[in-house]
PDB file of C-alpha atoms in Angstrom:
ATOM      1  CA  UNK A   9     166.208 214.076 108.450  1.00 38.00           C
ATOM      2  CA  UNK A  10     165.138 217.455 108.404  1.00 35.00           C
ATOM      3  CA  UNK A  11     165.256 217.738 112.209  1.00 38.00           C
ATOM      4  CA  UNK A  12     168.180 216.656 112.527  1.00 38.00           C
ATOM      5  CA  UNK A  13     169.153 219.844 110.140  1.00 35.00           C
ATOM      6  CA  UNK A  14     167.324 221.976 112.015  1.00 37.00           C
ATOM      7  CA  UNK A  15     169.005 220.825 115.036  1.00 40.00           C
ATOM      8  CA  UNK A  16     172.279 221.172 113.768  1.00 39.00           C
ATOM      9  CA  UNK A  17     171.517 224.816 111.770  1.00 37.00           C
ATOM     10  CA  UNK A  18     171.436 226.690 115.475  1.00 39.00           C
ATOM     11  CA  UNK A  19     174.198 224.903 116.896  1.00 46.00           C
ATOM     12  CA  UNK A  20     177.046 227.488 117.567  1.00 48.00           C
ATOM     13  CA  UNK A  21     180.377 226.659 116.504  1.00 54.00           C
ATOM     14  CA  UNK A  22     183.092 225.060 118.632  1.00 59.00           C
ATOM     15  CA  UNK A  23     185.764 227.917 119.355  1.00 61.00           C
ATOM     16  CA  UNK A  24     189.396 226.602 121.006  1.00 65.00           C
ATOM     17  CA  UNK A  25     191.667 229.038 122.101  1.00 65.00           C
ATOM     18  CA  UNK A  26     195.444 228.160 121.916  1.00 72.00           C
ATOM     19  CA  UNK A  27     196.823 227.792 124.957  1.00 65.00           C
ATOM     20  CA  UNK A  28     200.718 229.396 123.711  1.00 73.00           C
ATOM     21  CA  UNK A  29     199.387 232.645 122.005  1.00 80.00           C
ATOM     22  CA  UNK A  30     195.722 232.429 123.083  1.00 70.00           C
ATOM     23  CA  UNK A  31     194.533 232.694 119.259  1.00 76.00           C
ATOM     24  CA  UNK A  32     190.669 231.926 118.917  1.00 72.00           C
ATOM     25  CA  UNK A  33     190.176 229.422 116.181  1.00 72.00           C
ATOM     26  CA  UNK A  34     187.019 227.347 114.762  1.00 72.00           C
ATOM     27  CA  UNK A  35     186.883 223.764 115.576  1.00 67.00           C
ATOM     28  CA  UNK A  36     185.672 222.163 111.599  1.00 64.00           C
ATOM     29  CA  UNK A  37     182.340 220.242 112.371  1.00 56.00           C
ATOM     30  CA  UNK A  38     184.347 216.719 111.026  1.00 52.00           C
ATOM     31  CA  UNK A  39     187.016 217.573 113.447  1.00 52.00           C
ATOM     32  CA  UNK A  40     188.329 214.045 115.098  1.00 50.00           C
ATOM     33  CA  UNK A  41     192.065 214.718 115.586  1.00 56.00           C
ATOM     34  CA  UNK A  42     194.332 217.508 117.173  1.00 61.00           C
ATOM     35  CA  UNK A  43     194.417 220.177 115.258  1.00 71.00           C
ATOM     36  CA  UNK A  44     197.421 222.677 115.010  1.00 78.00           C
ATOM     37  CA  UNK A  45     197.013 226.366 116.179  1.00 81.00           C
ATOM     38  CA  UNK A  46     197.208 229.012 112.595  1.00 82.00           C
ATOM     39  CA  UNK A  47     199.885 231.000 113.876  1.00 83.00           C
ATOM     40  CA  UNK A  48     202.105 229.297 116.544  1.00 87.00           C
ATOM     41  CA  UNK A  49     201.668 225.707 114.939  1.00 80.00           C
ATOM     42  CA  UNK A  50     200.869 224.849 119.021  1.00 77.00           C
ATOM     43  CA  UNK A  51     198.764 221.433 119.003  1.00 72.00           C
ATOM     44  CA  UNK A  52     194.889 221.975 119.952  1.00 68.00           C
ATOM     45  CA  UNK A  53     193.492 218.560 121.366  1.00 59.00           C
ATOM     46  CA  UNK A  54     189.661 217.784 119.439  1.00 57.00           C
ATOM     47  CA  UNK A  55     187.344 217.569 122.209  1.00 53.00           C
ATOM     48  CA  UNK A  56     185.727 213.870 120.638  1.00 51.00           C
ATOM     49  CA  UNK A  57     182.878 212.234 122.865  1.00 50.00           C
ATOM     50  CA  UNK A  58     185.960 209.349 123.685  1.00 60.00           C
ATOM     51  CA  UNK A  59     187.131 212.761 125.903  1.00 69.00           C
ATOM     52  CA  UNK A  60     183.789 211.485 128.701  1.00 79.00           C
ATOM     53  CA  UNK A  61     185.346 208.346 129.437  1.00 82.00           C
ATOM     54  CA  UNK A  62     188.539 209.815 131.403  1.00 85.00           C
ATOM     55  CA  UNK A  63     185.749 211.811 133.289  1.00 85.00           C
ATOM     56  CA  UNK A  64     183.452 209.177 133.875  1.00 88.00           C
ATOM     57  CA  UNK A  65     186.375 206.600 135.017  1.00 89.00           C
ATOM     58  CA  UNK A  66     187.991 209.608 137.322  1.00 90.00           C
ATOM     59  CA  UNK A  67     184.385 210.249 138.706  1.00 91.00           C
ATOM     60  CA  UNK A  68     183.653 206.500 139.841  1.00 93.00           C
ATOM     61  CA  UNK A  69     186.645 205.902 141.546  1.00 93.00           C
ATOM     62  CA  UNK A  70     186.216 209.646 143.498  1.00 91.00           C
ATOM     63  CA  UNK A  71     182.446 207.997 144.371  1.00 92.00           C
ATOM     64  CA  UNK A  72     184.383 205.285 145.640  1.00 93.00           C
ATOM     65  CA  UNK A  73     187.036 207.168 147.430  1.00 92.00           C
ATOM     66  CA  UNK A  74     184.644 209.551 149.010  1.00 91.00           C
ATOM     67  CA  UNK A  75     182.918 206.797 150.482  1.00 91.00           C
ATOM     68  CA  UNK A  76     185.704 205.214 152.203  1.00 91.00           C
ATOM     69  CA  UNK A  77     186.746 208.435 153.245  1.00 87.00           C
ATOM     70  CA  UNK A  78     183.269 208.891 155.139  1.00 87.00           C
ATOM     71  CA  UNK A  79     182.942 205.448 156.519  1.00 87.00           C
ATOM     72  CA  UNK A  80     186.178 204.754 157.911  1.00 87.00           C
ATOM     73  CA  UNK A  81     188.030 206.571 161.058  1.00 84.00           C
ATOM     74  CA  UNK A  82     189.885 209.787 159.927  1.00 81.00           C
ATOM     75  CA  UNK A  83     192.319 209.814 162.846  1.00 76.00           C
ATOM     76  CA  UNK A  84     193.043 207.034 165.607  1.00 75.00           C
ATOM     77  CA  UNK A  85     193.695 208.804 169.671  1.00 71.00           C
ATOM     78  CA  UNK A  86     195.801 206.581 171.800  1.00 71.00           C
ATOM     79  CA  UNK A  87     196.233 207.810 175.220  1.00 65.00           C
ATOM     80  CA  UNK A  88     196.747 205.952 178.637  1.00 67.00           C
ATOM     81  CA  UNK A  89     195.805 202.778 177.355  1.00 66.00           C
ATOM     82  CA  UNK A  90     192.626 204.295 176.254  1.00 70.00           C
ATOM     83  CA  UNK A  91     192.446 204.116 172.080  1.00 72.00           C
ATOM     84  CA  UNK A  92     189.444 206.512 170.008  1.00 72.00           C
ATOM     85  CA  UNK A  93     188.558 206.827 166.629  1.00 77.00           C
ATOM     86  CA  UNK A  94     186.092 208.522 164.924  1.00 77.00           C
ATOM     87  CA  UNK A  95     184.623 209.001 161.475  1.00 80.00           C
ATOM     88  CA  UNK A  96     183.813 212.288 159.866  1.00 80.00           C
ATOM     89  CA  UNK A  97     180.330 212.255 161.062  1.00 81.00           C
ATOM     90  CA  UNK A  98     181.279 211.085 163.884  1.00 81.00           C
ATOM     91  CA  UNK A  99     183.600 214.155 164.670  1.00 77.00           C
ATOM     92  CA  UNK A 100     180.715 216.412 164.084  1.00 80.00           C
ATOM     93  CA  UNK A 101     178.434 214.766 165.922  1.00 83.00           C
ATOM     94  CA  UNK A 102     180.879 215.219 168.907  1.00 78.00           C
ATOM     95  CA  UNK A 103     180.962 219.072 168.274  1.00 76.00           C
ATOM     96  CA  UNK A 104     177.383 219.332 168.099  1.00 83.00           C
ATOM     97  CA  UNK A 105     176.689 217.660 171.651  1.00 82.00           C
ATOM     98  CA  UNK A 106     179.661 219.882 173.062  1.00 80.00           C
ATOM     99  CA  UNK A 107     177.050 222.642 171.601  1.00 82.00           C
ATOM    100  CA  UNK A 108     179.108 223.884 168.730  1.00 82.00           C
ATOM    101  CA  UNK A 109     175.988 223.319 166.597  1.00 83.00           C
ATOM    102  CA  UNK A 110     177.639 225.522 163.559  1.00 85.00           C
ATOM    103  CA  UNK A 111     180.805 224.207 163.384  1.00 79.00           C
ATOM    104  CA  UNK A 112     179.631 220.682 163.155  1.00 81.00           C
ATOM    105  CA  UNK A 113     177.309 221.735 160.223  1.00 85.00           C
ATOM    106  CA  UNK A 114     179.938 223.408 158.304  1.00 81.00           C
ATOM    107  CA  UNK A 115     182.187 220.243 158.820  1.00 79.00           C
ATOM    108  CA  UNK A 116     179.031 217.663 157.297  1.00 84.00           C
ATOM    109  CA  UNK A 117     177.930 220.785 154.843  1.00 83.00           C
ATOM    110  CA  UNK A 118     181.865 221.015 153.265  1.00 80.00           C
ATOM    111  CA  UNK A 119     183.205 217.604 153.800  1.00 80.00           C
ATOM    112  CA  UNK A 120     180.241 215.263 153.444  1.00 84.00           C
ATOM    113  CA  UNK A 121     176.665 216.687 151.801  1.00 87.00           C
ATOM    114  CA  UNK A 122     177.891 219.054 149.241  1.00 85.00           C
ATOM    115  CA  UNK A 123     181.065 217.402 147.431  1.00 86.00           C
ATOM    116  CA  UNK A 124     179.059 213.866 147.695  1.00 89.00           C
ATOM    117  CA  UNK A 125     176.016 216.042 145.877  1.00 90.00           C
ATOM    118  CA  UNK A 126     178.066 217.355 143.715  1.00 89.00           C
ATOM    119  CA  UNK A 127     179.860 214.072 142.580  1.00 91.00           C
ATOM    120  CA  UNK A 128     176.060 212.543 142.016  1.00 92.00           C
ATOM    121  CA  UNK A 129     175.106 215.413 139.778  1.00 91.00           C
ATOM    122  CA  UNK A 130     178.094 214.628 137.784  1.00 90.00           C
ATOM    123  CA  UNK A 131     177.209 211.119 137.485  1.00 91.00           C
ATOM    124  CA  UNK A 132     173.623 211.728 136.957  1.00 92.00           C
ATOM    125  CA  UNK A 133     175.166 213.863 134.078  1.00 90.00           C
ATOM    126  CA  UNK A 134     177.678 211.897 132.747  1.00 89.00           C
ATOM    127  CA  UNK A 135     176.489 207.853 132.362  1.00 88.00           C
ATOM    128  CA  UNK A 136     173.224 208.612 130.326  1.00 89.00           C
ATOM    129  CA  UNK A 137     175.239 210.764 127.824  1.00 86.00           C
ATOM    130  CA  UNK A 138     177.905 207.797 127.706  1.00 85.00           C
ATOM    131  CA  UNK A 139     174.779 205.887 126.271  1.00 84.00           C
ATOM    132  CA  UNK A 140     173.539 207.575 124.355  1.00 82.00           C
ATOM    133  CA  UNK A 141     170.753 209.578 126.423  1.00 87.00           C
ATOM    134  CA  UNK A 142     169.871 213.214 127.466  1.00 85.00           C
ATOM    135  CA  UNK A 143     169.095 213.103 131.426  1.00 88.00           C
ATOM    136  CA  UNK A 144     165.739 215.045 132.561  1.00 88.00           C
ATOM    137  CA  UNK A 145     167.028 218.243 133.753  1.00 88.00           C
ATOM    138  CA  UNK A 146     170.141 218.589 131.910  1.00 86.00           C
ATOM    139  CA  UNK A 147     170.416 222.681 132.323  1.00 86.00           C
ATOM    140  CA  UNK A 148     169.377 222.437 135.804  1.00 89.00           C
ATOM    141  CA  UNK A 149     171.670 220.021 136.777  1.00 89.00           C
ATOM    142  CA  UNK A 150     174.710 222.066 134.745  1.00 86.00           C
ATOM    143  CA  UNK A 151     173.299 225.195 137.036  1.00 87.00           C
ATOM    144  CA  UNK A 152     173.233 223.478 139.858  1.00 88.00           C
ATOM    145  CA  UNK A 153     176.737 222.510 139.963  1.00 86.00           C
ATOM    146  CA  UNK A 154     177.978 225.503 139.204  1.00 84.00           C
ATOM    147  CA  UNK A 155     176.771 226.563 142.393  1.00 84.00           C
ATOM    148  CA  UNK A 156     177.452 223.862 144.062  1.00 82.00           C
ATOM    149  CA  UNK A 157     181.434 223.387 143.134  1.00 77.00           C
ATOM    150  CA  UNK A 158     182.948 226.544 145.000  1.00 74.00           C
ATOM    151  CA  UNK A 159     181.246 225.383 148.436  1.00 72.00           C
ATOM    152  CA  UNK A 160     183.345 221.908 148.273  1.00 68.00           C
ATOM    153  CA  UNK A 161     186.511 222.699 150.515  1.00 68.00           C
ATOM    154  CA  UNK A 162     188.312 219.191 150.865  1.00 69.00           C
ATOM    155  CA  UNK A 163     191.323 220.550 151.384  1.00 69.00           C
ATOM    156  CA  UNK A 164     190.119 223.109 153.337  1.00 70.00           C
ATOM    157  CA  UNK A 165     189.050 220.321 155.964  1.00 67.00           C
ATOM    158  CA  UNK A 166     192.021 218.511 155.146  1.00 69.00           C
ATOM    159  CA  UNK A 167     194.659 221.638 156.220  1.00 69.00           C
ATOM    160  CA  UNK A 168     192.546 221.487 159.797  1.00 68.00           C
ATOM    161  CA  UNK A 169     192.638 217.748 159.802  1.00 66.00           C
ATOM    162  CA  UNK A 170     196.513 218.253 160.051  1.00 67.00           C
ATOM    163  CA  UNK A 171     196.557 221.263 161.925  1.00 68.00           C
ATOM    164  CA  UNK A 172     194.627 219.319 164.669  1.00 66.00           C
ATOM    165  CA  UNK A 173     196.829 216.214 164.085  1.00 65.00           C
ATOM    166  CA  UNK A 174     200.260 218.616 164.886  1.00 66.00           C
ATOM    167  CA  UNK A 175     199.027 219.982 168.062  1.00 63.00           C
ATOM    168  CA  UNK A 176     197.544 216.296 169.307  1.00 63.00           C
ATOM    169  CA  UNK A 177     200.726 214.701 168.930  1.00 62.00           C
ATOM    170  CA  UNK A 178     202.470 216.484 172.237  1.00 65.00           C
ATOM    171  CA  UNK A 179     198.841 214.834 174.017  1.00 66.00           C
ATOM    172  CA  UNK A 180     198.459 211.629 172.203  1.00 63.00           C
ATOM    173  CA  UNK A 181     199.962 209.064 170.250  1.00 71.00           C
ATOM    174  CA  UNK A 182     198.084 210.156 166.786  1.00 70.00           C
ATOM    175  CA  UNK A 183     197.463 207.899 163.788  1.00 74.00           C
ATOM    176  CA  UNK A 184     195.951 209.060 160.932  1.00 76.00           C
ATOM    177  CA  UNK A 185     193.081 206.011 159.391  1.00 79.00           C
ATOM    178  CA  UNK A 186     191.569 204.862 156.271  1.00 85.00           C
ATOM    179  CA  UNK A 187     189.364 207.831 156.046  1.00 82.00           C
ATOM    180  CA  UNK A 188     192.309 210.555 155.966  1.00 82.00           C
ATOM    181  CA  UNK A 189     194.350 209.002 153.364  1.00 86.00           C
ATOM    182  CA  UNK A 190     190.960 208.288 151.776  1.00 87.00           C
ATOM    183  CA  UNK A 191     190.439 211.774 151.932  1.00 84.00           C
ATOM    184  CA  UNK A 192     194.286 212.671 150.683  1.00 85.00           C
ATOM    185  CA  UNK A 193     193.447 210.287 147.668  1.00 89.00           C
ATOM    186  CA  UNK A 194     189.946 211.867 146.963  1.00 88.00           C
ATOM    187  CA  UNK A 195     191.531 215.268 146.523  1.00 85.00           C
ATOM    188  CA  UNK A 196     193.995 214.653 144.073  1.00 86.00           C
ATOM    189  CA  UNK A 197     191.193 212.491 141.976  1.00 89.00           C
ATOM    190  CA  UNK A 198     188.859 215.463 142.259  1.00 84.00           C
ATOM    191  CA  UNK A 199     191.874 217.942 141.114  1.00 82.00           C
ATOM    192  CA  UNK A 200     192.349 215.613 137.760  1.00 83.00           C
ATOM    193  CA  UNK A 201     188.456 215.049 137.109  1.00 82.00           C
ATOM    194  CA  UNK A 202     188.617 219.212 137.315  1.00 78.00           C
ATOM    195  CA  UNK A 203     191.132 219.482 134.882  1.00 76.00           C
ATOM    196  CA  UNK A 204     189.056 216.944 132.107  1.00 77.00           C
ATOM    197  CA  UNK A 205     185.576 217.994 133.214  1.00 77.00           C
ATOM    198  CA  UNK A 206     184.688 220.278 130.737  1.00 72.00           C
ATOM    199  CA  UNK A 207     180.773 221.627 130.505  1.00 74.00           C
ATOM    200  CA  UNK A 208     180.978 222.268 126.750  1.00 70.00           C
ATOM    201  CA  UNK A 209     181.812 219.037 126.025  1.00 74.00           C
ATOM    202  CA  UNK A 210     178.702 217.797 127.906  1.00 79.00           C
ATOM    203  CA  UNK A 211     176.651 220.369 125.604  1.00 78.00           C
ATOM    204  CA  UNK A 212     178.403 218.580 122.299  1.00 72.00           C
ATOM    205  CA  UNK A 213     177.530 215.866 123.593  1.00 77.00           C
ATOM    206  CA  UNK A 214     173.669 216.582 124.291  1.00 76.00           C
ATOM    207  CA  UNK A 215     173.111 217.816 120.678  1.00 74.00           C
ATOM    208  CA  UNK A 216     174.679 215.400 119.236  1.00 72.00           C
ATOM    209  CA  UNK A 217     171.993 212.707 121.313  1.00 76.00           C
ATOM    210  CA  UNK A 218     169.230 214.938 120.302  1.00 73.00           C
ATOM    211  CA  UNK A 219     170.363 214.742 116.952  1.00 68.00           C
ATOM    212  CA  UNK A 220     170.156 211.174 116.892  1.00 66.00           C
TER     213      UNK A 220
END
């Protein structure tokens, strides 16, 4: 019991700012509904441990997305009678025999290692606090995807995918595969697991599995 007190005695207090006049309030510790802003009445959602399971549910199917959109062809060539497709690794594989050696790392560092790290630290992060569990390393692993986010450029990759696709299409009939519209679909899941990934909440959370 008395840990538990101690615990809580350090914990600092949940502040939410309103998002119509941007007044600061005090989340109340027994907080479990929306509360209503003190001076534009504005509704303030209560960031409740139910708030992980959007996350975690947007977060498995982007795990799922991203690995369609690495195993299957990106774009299908047709061109006097002669048909290629290729993956994402398999593109920069190509560039790295042709000897552009940097531009092919860039392409697996932006598309493929980093956002699929970055989704597996988010898991790693995620599932044991649904359970009830604090995962070894839990301010390393917040750290480390702080650093990690700004370097994932989907749609940087995706702008050149169709770039590339508009100046083929004079040269070859182009189709784009599974892997592009994998790719399409894995952006906008990573732009709405952005938007309900909050950091703070996964801090809540923590204490309140220490606690227990």
């Amino acid at each position: 019991m008395s840990s538990r007190l101690e615990n809580r005695s350090w914990q600092h207090p949940v502040v939410l700012a309103c998002h119509e006049c941007d007044l600061l309030q005090t989340r109340p510790d027994n907080a479990r509904k929306d509360m209503q802003c003190c001076r534009c009445g504005s509704r303030l959602p209560c960031q409740g441990p139910d708030q992980l399971k959007p996350s975690l549910a947007l977060l498995l199917a982007s795990l799922l997305v991203f690995v369609l959109a690495n195993v299957f062809p990106v774009v299908q060539l047709e061109a006097g009678g002669t048909r290629l497709d290729t993956t994402l690794l398999g593109t920069a594989w190509q560039l790295s025999q042709q000897g552009m050696l940097p531009i092919a790392a860039v392409i697996v560092l932006t598309g493929c290692l980093l956002p699929g790290l970055e989704l597996t630290c988010m898991l790693y992060l995620l599932l044991p606090l649904m359970l009830g569990r604090v995962p070894a390393g839990f301010a390393r692993i917040i750290r480390t995807l702080r650093l990690l986010h700004p370097w994932g450029m989907m749609e940087v990759f995706l702008l050149a995918a169709l770039v590339a696709l508009v100046k083929l299409a004079h040269l070859a009939d182009v189709h784009a595969g599974i892997g592009l519209w994998s790719f399409f679909a894995l952006i906008l899941l990573l732009s709405g697991n952005a938007s309900c990934f909050d950091t703070n909440l996964l801090w809540e959370r923590q204490q309140a599995c220490k606690a227990n």
